[in-house]
XYZ file of N, CA and C in Angstrom:
201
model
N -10.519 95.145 165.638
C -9.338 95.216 166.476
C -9.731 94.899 167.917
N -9.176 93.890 168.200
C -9.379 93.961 169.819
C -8.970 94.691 170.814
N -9.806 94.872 172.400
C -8.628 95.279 172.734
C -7.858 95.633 173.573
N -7.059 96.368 174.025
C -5.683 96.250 174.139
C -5.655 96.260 176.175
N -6.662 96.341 176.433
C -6.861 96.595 177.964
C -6.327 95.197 178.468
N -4.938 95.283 179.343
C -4.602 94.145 179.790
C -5.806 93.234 181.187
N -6.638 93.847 181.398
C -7.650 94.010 182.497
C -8.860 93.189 181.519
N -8.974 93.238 180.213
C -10.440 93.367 180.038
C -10.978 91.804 180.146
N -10.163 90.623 180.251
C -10.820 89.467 180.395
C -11.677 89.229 182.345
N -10.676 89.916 182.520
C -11.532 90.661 184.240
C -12.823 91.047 184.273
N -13.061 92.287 183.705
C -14.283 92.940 183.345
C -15.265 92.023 182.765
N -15.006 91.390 182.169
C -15.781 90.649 181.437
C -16.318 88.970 182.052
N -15.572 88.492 182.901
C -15.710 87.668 183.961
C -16.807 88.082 184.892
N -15.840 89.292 185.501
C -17.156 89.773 186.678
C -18.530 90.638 186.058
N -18.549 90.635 184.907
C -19.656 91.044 184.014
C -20.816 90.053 183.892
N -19.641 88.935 183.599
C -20.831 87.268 183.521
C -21.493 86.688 185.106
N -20.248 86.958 186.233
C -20.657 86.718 187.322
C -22.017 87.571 187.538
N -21.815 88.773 187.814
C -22.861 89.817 187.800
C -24.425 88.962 187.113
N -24.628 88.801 185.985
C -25.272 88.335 185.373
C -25.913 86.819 185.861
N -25.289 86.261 185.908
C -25.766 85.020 186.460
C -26.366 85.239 188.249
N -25.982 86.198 188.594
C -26.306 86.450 190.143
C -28.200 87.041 189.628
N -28.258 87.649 188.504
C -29.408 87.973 188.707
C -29.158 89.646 188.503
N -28.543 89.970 188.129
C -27.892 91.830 188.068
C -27.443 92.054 186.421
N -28.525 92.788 186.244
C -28.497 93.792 184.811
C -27.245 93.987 184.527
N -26.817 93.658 183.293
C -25.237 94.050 183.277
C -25.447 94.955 181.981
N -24.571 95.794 181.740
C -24.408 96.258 180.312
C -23.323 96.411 180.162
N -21.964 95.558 179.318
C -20.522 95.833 178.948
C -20.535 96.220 177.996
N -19.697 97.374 177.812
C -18.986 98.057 176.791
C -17.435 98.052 176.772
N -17.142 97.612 175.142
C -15.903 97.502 175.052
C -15.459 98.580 173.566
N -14.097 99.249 174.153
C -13.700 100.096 173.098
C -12.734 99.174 172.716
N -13.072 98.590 170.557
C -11.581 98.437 169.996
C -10.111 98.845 170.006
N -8.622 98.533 170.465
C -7.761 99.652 170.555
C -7.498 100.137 171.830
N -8.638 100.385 173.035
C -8.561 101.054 173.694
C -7.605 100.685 175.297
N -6.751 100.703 175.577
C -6.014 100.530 176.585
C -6.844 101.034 178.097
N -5.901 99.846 178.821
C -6.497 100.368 180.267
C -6.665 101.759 180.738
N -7.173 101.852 181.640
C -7.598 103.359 182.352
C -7.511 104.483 181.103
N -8.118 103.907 179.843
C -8.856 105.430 178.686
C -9.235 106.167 179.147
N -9.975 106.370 179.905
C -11.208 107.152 180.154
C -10.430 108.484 180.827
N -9.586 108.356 181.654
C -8.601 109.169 182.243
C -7.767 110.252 181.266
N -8.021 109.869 179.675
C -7.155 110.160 178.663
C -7.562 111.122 177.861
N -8.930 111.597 178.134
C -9.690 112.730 176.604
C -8.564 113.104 176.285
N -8.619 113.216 174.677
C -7.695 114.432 174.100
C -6.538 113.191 173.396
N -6.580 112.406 173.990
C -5.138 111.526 173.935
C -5.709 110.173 173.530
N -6.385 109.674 173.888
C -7.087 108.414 174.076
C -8.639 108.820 172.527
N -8.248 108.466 172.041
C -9.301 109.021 170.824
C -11.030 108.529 171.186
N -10.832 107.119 171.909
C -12.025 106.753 172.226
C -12.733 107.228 173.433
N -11.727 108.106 174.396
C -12.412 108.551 175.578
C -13.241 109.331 175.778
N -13.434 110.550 175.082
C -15.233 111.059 174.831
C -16.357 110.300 174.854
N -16.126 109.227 173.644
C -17.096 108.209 173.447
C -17.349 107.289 174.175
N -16.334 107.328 175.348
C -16.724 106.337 176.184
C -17.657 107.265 177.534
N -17.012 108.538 177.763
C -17.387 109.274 178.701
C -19.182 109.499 178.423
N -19.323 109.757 176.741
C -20.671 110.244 176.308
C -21.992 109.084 176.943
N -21.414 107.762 176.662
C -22.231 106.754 176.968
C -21.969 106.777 178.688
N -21.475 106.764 179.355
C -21.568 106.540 181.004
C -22.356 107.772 180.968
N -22.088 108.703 181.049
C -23.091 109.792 181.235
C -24.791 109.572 180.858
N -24.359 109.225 179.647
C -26.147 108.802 179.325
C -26.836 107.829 179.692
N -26.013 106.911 180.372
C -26.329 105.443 180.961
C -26.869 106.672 182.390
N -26.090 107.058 183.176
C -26.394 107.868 184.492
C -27.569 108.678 184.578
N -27.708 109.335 183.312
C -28.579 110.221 183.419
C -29.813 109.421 183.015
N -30.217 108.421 182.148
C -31.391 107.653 181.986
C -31.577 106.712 183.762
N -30.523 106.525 184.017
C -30.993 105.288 185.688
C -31.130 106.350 186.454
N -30.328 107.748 186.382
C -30.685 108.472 187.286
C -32.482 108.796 187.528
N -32.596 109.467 186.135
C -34.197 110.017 185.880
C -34.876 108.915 185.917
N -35.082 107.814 185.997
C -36.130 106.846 186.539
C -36.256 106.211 188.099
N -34.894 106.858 188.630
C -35.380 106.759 190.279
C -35.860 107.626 190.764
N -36.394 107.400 191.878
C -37.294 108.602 192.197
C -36.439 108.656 194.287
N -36.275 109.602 193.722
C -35.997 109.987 195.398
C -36.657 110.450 196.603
């Protein structure tokens, strides 16, 4: 299912831009999932799963910088 984020050919543009500049990209896309999910736990079925991965993305780039 694709999906449904009227935004996501955006994201995914400035994902490739990003990339070609020379900048680590990592996109994630939820099947189904409509714009601004993430705003939605409880309602949005995929928004945990999206919250679980940003968090763990943060906490791995976090713990390898050093302050």
């Amino acid at each position: 299912m694709p999906t449904r984020d009227a935004l996501a050919d955006h994201g995914r543009r400035y994902a490739q831009r990003l990339r070609e500049a020379g900048t680590e990209v990592r996109l994630s896309e939820y099947p189904g999932a409509r714009h601004g999910f993430l705003t939605l736990p409880g309602v949005e079925p995929q928004a945990g799963a999206a919250q679980a991965e940003i968090s763990e993305f943060l906490r791995e780039a976090l713990a390898s910088t050093s302050i």
